[in-house]
Short mmCIF file of C-alpha atoms in Angstrom, two decimals:
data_model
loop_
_atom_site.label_atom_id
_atom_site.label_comp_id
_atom_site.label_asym_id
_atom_site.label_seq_id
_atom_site.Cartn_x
_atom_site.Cartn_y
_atom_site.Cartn_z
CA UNK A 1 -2.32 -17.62 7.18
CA UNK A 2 -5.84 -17.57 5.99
CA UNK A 3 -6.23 -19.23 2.46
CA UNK A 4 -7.68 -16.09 -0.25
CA UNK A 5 -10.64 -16.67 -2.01
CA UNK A 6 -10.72 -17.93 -5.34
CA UNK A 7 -12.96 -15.41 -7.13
CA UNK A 8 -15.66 -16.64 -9.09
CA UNK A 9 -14.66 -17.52 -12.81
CA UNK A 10 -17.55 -16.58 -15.10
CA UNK A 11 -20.76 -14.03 -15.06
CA UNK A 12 -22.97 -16.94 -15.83
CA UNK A 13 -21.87 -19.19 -12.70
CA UNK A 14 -23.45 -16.37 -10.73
CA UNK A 15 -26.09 -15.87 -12.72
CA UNK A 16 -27.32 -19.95 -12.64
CA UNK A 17 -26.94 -19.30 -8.73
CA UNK A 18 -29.28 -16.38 -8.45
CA UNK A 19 -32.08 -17.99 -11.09
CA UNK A 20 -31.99 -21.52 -9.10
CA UNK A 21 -32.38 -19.61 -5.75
CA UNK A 22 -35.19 -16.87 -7.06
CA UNK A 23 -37.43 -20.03 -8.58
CA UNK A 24 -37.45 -21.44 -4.83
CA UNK A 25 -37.97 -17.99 -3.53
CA UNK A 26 -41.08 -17.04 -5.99
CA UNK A 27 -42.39 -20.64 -6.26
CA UNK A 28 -41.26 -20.81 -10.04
CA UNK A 29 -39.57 -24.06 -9.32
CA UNK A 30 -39.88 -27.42 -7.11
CA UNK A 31 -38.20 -27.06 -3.63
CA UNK A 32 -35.10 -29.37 -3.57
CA UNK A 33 -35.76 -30.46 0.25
CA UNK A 34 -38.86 -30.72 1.95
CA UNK A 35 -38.36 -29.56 5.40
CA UNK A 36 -41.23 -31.04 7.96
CA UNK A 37 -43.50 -32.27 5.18
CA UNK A 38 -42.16 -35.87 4.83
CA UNK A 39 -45.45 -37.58 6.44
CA UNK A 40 -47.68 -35.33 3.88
CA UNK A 41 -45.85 -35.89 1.24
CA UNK A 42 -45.96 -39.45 1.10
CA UNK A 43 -49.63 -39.97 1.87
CA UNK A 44 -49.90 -37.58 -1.64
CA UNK A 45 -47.37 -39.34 -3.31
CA UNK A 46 -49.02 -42.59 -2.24
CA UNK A 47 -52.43 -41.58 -3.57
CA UNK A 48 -51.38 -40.11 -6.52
CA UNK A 49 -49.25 -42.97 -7.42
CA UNK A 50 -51.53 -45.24 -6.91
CA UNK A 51 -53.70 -43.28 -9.84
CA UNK A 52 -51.30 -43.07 -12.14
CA UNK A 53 -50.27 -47.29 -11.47
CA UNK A 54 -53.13 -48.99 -10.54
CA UNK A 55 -55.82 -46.81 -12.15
CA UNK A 56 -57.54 -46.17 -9.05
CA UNK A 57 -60.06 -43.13 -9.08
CA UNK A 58 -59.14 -41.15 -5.63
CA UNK A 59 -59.89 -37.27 -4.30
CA UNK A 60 -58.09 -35.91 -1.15
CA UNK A 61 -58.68 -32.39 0.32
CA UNK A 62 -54.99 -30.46 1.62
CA UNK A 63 -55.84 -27.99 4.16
CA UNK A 64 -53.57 -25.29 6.20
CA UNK A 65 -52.86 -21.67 6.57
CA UNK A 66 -51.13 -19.75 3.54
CA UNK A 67 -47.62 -20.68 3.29
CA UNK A 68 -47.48 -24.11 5.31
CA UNK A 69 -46.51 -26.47 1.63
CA UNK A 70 -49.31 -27.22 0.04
CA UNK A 71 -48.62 -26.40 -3.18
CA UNK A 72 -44.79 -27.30 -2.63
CA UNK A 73 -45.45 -31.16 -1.82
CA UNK A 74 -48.20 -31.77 -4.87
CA UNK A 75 -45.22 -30.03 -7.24
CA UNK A 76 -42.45 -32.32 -5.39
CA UNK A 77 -45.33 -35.57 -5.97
CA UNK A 78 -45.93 -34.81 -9.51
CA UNK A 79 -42.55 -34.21 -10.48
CA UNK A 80 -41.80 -37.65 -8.85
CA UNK A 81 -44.39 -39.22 -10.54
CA UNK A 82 -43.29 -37.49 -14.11
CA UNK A 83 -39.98 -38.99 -13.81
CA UNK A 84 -41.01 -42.76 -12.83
CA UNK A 85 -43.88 -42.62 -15.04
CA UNK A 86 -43.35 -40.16 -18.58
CA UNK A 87 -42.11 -42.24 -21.06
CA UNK A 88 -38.55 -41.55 -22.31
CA UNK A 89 -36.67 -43.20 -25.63
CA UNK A 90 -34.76 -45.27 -23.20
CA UNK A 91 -34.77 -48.94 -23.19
CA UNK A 92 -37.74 -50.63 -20.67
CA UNK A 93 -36.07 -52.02 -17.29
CA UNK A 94 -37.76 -55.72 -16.31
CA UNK A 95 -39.95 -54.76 -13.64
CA UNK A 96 -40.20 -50.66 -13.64
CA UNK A 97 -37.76 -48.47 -11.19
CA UNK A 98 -38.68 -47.37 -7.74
CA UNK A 99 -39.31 -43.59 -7.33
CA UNK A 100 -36.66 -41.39 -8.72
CA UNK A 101 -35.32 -44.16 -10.74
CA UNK A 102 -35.53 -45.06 -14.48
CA UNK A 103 -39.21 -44.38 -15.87
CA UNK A 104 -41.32 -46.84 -16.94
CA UNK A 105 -42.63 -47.30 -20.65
CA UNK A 106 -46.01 -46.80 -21.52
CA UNK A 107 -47.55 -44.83 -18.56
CA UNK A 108 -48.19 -41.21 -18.72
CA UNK A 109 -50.82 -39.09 -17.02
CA UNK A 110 -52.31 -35.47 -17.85
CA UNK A 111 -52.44 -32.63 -15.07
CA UNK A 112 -55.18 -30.03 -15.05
CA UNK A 113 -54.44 -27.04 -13.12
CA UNK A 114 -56.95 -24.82 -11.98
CA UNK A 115 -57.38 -21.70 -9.84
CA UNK A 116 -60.37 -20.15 -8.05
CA UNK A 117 -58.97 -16.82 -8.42
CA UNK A 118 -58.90 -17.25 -12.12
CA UNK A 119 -61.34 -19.10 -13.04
CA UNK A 120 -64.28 -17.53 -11.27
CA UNK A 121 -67.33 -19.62 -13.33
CA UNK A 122 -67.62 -23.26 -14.38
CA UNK A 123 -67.63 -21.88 -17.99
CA UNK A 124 -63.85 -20.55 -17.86
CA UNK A 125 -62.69 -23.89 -15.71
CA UNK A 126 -64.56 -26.24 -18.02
CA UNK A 127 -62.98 -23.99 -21.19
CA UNK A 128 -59.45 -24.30 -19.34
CA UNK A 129 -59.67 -28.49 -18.43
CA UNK A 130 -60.45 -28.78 -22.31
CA UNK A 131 -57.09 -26.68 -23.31
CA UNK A 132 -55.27 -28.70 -20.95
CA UNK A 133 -56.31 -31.96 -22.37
CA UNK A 134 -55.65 -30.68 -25.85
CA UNK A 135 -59.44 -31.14 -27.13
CA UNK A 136 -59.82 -28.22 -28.81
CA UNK A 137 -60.16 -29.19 -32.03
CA UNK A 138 -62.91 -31.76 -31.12
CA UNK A 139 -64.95 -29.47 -29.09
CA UNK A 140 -64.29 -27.06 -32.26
CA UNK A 141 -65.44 -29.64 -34.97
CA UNK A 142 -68.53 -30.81 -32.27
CA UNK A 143 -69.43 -26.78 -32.46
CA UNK A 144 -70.48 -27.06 -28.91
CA UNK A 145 -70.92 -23.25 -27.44
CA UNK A 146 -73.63 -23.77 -24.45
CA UNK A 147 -72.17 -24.41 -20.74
CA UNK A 148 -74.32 -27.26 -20.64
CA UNK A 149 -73.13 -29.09 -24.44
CA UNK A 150 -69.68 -28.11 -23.23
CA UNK A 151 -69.90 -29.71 -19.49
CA UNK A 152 -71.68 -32.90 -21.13
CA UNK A 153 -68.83 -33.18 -23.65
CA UNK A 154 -65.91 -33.30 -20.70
CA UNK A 155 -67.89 -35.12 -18.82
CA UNK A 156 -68.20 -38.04 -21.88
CA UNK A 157 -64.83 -37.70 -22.50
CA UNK A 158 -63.87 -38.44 -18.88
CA UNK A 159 -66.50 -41.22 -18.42
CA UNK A 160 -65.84 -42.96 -21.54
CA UNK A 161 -62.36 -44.80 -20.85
CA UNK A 162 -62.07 -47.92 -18.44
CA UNK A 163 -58.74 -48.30 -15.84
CA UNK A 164 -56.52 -48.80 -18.44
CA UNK A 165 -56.55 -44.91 -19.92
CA UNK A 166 -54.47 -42.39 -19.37
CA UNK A 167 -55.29 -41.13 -15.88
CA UNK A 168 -56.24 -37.55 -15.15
CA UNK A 169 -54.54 -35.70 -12.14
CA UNK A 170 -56.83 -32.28 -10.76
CA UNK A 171 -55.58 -29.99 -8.87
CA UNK A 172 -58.10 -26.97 -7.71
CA UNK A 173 -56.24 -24.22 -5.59
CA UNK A 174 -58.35 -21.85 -3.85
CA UNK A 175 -60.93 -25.00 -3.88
CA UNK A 176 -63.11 -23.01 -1.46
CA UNK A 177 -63.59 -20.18 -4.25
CA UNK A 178 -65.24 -22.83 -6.37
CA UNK A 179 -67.75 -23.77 -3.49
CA UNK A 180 -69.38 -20.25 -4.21
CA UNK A 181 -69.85 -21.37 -8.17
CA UNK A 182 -73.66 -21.47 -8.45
CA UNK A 183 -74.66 -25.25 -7.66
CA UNK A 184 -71.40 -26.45 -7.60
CA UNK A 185 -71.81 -28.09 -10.82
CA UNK A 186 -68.24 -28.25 -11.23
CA UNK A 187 -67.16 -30.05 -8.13
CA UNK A 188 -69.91 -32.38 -8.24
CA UNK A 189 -69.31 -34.18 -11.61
CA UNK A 190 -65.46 -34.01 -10.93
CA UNK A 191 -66.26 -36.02 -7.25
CA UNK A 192 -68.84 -38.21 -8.74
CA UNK A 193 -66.76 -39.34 -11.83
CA UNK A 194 -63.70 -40.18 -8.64
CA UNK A 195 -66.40 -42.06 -6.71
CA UNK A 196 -67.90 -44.42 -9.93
CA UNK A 197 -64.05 -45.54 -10.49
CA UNK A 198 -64.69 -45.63 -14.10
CA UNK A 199 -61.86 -43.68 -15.49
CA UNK A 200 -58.56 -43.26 -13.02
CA UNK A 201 -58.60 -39.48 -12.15
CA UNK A 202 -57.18 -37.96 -9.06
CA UNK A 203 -59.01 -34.79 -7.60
CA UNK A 204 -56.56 -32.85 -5.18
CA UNK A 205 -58.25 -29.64 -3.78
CA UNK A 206 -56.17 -26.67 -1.92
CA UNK A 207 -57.70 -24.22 0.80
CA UNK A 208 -56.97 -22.63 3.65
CA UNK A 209 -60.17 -22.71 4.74
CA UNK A 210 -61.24 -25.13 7.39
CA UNK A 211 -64.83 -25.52 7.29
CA UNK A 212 -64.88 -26.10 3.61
CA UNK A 213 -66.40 -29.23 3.76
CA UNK A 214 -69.61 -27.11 5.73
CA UNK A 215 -69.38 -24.91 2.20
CA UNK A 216 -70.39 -28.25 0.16
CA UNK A 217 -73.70 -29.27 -0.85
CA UNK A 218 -74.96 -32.28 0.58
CA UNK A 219 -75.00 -34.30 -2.91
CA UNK A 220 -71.43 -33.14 -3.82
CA UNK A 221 -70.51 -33.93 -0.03
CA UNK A 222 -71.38 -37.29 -0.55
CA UNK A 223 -69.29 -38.33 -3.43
CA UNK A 224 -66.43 -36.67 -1.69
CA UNK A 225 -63.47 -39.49 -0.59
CA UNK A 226 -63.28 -37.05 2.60
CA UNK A 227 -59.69 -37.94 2.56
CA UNK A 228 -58.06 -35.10 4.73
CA UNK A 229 -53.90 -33.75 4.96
CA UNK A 230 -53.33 -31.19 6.90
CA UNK A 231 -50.02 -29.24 7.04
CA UNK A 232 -48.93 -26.73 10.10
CA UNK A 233 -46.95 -23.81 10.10
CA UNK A 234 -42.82 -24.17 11.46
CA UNK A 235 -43.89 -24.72 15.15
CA UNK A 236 -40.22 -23.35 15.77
CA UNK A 237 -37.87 -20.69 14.89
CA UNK A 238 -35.32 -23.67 14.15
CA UNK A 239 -37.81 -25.48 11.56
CA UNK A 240 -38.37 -21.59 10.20
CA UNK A 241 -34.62 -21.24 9.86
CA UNK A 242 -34.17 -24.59 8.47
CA UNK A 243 -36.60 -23.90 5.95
CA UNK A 244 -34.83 -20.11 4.81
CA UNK A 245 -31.40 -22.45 5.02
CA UNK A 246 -32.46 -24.96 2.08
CA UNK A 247 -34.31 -22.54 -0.09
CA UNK A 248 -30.96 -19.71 -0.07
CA UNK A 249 -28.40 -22.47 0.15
CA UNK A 250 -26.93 -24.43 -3.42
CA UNK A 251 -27.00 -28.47 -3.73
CA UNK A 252 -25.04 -30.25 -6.18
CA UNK A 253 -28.21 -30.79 -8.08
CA UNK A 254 -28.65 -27.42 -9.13
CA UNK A 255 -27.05 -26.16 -12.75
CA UNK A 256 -23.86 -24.34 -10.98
CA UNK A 257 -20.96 -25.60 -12.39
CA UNK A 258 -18.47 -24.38 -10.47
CA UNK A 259 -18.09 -26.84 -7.10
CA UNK A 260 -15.79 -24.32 -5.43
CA UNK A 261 -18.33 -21.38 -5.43
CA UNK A 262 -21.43 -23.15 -4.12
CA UNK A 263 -19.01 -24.39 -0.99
CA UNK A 264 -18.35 -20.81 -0.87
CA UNK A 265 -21.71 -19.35 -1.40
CA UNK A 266 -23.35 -22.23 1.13
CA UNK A 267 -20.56 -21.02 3.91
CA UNK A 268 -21.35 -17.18 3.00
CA UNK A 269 -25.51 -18.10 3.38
CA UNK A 270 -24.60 -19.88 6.67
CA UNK A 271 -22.36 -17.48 8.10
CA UNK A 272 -25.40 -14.27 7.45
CA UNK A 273 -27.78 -16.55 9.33
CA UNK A 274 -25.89 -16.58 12.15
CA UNK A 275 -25.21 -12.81 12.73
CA UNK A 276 -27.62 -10.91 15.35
CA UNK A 277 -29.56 -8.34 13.03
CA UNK A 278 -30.04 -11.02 10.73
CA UNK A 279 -31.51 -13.22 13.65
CA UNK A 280 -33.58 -10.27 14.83
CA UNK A 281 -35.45 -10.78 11.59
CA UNK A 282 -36.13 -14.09 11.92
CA UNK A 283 -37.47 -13.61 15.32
CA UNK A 284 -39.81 -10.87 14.30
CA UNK A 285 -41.24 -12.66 11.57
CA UNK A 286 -41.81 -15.73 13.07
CA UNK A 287 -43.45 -14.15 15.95
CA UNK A 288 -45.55 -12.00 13.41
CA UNK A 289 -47.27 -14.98 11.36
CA UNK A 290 -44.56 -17.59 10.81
CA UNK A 291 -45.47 -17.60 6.80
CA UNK A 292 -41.97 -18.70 5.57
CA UNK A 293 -42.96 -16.44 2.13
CA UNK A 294 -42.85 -13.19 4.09
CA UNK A 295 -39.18 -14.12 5.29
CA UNK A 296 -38.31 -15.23 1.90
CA UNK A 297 -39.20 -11.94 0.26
CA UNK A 298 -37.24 -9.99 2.55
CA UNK A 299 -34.42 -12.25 1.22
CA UNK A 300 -35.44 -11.81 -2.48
CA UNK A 301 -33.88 -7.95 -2.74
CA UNK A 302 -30.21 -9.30 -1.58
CA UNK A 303 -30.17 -12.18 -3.91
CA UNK A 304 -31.65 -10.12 -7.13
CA UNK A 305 -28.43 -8.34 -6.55
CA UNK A 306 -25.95 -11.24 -6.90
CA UNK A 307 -23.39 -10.56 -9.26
CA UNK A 308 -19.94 -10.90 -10.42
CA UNK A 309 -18.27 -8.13 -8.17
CA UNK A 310 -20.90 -9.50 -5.50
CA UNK A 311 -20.99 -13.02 -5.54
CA UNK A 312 -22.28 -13.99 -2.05
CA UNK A 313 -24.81 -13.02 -0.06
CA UNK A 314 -23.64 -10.33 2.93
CA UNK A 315 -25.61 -9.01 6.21
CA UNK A 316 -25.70 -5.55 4.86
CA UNK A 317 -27.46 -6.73 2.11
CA UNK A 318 -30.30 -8.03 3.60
CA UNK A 319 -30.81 -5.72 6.30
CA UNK A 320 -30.83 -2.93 3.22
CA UNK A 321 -33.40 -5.29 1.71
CA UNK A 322 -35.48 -5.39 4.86
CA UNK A 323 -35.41 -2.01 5.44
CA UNK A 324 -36.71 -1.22 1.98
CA UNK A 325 -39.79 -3.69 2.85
CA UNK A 326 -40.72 -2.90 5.82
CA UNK A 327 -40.66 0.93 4.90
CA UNK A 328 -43.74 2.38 6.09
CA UNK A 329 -45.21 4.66 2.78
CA UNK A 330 -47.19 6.58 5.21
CA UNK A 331 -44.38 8.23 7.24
CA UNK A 332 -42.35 8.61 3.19
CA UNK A 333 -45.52 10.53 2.28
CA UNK A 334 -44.89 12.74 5.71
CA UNK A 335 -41.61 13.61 4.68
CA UNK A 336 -42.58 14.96 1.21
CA UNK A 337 -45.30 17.39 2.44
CA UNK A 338 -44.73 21.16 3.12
CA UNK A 339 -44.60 22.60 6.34
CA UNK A 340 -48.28 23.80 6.45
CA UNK A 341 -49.15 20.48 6.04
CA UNK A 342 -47.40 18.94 8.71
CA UNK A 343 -48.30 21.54 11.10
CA UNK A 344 -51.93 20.61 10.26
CA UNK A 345 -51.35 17.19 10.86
CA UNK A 346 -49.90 17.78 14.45
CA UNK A 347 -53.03 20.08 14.89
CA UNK A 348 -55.14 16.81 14.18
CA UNK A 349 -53.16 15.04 16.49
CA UNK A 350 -53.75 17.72 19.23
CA UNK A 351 -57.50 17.44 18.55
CA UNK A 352 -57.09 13.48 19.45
CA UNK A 353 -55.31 14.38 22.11
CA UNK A 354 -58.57 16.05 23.80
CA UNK A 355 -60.58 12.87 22.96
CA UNK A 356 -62.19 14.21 19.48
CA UNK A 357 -61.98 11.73 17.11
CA UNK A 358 -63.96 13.46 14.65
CA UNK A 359 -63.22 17.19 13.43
CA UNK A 360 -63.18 19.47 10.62
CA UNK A 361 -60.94 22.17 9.24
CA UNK A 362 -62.45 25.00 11.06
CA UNK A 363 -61.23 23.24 14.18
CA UNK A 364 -57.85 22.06 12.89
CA UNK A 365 -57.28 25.35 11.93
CA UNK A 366 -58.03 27.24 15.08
CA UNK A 367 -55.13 24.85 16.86
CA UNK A 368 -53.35 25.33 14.20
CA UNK A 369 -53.11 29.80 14.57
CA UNK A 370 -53.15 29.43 18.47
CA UNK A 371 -49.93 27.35 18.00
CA UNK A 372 -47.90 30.46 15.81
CA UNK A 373 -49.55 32.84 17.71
CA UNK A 374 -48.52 31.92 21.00
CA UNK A 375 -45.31 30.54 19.71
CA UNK A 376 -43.97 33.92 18.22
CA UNK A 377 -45.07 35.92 21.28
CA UNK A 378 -42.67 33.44 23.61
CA UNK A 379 -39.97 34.57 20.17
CA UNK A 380 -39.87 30.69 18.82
CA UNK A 381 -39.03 32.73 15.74
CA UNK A 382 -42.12 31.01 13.38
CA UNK A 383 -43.95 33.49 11.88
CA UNK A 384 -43.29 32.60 8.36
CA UNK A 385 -45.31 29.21 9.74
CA UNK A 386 -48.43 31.12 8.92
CA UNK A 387 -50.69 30.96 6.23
CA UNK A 388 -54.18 32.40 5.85
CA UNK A 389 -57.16 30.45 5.70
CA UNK A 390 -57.97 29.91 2.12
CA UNK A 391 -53.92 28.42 1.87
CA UNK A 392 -54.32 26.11 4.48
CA UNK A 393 -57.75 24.88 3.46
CA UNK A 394 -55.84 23.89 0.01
CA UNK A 395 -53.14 21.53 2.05
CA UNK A 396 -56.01 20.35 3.81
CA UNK A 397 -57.77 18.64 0.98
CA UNK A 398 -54.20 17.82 -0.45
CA UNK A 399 -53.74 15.42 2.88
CA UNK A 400 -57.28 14.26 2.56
CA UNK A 401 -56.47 13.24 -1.59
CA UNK A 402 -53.61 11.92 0.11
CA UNK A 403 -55.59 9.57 2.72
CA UNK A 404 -53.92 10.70 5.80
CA UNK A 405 -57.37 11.23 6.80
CA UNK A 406 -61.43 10.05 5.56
CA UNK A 407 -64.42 11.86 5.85
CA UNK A 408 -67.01 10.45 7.89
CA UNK A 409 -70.33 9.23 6.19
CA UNK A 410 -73.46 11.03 7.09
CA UNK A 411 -71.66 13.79 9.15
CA UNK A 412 -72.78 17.05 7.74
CA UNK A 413 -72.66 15.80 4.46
CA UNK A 414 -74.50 18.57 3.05
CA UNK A 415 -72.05 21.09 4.96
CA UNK A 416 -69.34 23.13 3.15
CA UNK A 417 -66.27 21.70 2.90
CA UNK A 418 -64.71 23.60 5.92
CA UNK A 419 -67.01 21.97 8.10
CA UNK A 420 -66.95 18.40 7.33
CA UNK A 421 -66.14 16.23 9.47
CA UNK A 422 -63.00 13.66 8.83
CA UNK A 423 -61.20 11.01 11.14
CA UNK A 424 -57.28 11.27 11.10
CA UNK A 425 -55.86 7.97 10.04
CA UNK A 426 -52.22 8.13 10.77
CA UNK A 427 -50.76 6.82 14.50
CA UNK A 428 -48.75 8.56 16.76
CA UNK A 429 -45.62 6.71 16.06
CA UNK A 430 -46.19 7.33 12.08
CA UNK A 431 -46.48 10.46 12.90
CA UNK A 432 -43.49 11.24 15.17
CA UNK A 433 -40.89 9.55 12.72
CA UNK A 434 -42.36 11.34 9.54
CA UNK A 435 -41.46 14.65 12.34
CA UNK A 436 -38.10 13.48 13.79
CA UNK A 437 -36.97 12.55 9.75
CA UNK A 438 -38.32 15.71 8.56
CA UNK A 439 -35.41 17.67 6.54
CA UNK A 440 -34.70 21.15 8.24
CA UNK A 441 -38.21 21.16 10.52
CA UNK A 442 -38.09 24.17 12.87
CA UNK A 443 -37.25 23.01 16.78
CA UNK A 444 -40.81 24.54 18.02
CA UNK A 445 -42.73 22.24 15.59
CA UNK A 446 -40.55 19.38 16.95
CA UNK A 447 -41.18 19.87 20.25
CA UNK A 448 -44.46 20.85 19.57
CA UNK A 449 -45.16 17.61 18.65
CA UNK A 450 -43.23 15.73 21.55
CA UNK A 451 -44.68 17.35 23.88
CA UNK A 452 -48.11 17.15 22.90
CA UNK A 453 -47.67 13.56 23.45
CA UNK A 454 -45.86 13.93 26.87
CA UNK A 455 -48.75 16.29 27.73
CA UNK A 456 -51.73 14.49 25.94
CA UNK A 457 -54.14 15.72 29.29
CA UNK A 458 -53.67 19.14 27.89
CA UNK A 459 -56.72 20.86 26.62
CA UNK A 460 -55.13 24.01 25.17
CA UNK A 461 -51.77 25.18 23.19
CA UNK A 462 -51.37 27.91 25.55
CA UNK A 463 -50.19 25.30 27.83
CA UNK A 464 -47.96 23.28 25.93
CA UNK A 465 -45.55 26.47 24.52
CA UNK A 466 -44.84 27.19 28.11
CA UNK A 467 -43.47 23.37 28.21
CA UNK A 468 -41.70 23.92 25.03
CA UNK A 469 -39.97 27.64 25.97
CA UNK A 470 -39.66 26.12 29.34
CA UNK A 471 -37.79 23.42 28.48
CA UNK A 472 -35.66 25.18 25.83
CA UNK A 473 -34.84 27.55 28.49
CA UNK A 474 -33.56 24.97 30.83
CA UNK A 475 -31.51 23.00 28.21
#
């Protein structure tokens, strides 16, 4: 007899589940398991350590595509180094602790974080590394204001210690961005202080740009350590699974304080992975561009929905999530326009059909009457289709506001507006599933449609409604 499930005691169990999983999924919180990234993480542990211990000035550069751990291993580093290093009102242990042990006593270290995205000038990174080293007040009672009093002032403050201060760890995401700062002032004094060893400070730099050491100068090239880590994308769909498996799945270290349920929830997360829609997904985004974020999102709609009357995580939820993501708005927007509309859009597609790329409304237009012209006289019953010119020039420019199609720049600019001539920007596909999910759209616009594809060496509609009233006579 198969043992029933002991449901899950309290709100808040679930709730601890669903926060520890979402801070791996956004990035809010330090992975638990590095999967792949051992090598790289030690060489910037090692570095970094040997910062904070020795006092030992050092720079290193981590490059790889978006979504490969970069920014994962430095968080797993300095939250190693944090707890062997931060001070703590416990008593000293004879000798310090290895890494992940008991901290020692009297070693800290700051950490500047900065962005390229954010800080787009030396002025807002300079103002940012003096917030994050607290010397506010100083730089307030020194009433420096200039770029060039405030750079001299960091720049004294870092240079004026020895090996025994408190070290400084940078890291610069986006690195690259801070290439295109004029002169590079900020990059150069941060490498040059690393190279003269006077003060221990770390310089880490993230990019997934490859040729960023072609975007230095040659002067701040120089003082650069041109220490290099590079980190790879899941080289197989079992690494990319492995790395979904420990980011959705609970370890004893997480606050969940009810043993039973993360067995449970751990056997729920593996048995999902296994089923075939579910591996389908994994497959096609692996094969698209084997970022482990874009997998993780699709993941991040089931497990916002944990809860006390849904505690684990189910197929059906993720494949609702997935479909929600990879909804395409283009083919929604085709659903919510009137009938005129899409009938204008097939028209577009018919002029496409005859190799035009480039038309106007006059010529849209034209397809457009042929088509429930020749469609009532073969009785498709779809005269209240029409709509006189002045209407259908109106849904026209609501489906250019809409961006299904662009005008083209410098053709017959100075034209009216009937004659102007605009590119359609919709595909076939997007546009035969906004057709075949249209609510209540009349057969001879369906098949319309179809069978302009099936008969895309047509040159006329006269053509194509004896295919349609053909076929419907047949069937």
């Amino acid at each position: 007899m198969q043992k029933r499930k002991v449901p899950v005691r309290s709100n808040a169990t679930v709730a601890s589940a669903r926060n520890c999983i979402l801070g791996r999924i956004t990035g809010r919180t330090t992975p638990l398991e590095l999967i792949e990234l051992s090598e790289q993480y030690r060489k910037v542990y090692t570095l970094l350590e040997q910062t904070v211990s020795e006092g030992e000035a050092n720079s290193v550069l981590l490059l790889g595509s978006r979504g490969t751990g970069k920014t994962a291993v430095v968080r797993k580093a300095l939250q190693a180094l944090r707890q062997k290093f931060t001070p703590r009102p416990l008593p000293p242990t004879e000798g310090g602790q290895e890494e992940g042990g008991q901290p020692q006593t009297g070693k800290t270290f700051f950490e500047v974080y900065l962005n390229g995205l954010f800080h787009t000038d030396d002025r807002l990174a300079l103002r940012e590394i003096i917030r994050q080293l607290h010397l506010e007040q100083q730089l307030d009672d020194q009433q420096l204001g200039s770029f060039a009093e405030c750079l001299a002032f960091v720049l004294n403050t870092l240079s004026a210690g020895s090996k025994e201060s408190t070290p400084v760890i940078f890291v610069l995401d986006e690195i690259d961005l801070f290439a295109q700062h004029p002169k590079q002032a900020l990059l150069y004094n941060l490498f040059d202080i690393a190279q003269s060893s006077q003060n221990p400070i770390a310089v880490v730099g993230l990019t997934c740009r490859m040729d960023f050491i072609y975007l230095l100068e040659k002067r701040v090239k120089s003082r650069f350590s041109h220490r290099h880590v590079y980190f790879h994308p899941p080289q197989t769909i079992g690494q990319f699974e492995q790395v979904l498996q420990a980011t959705l799945c609970l370890s004893p270290e997480d606050p969940v304080k009810e043993p039973y349920y993360v067995t449970e929830f751990n056997k729920a997360v593996q048995a999902v992975l296994r089923q075939p829609e579910i591996q389908t997904i994994l497959k096609e985004t692996f094969e698209l561009n084997k970022d482990v974020r874009t997998l993780l999102r699709i993941f991040y709609g089931a497990v916002i929905r944990l809860s006390i009357l849904s505690p684990f995580l189910t197929a059906g939820s993720v494949l609702e999530s997935a479909v929600r993501q990879r909804l395409d708005q283009k083919m929604e927007i085709i659903q919510s326009l009137s009938m005129l509309e899409l009938c204008l859009l097939i028209a577009m597609k018919q002029q496409e059909s005859r190799q035009v790329e480039a038309f106007n409304f006059e010529m849209v237009y034209d397809d457009y009457r042929d088509f429930v012209q020749k469609a009532n006289s073969y009785g498709g019953g779809v005269r209240s289709l029409f709509f006189v010119k002045p209407v259908a020039f109106k849904a026209f420019e609501h489906l250019l506001s809409l961006e299904m199609m662009k005008p083209i720049d410098g053709a017959g600019v100075q034209c009216p507006k009937e004659h102007r001539m605009v590119r359609l920007l919709l595909s076939s596909q997007q546009i035969e599933m906004g057709v075949k999910a249209y609510k209540e759209c009349p057969e001879a616009v369906v098949r319309w449609y179809v069978l302009l594809l099936n008969a895309s060496g047509c040159t006329g509609c006269y053509r194509i409604l004896i295919l349609i009233f053909f076929n419907r006579a047949t069937s």
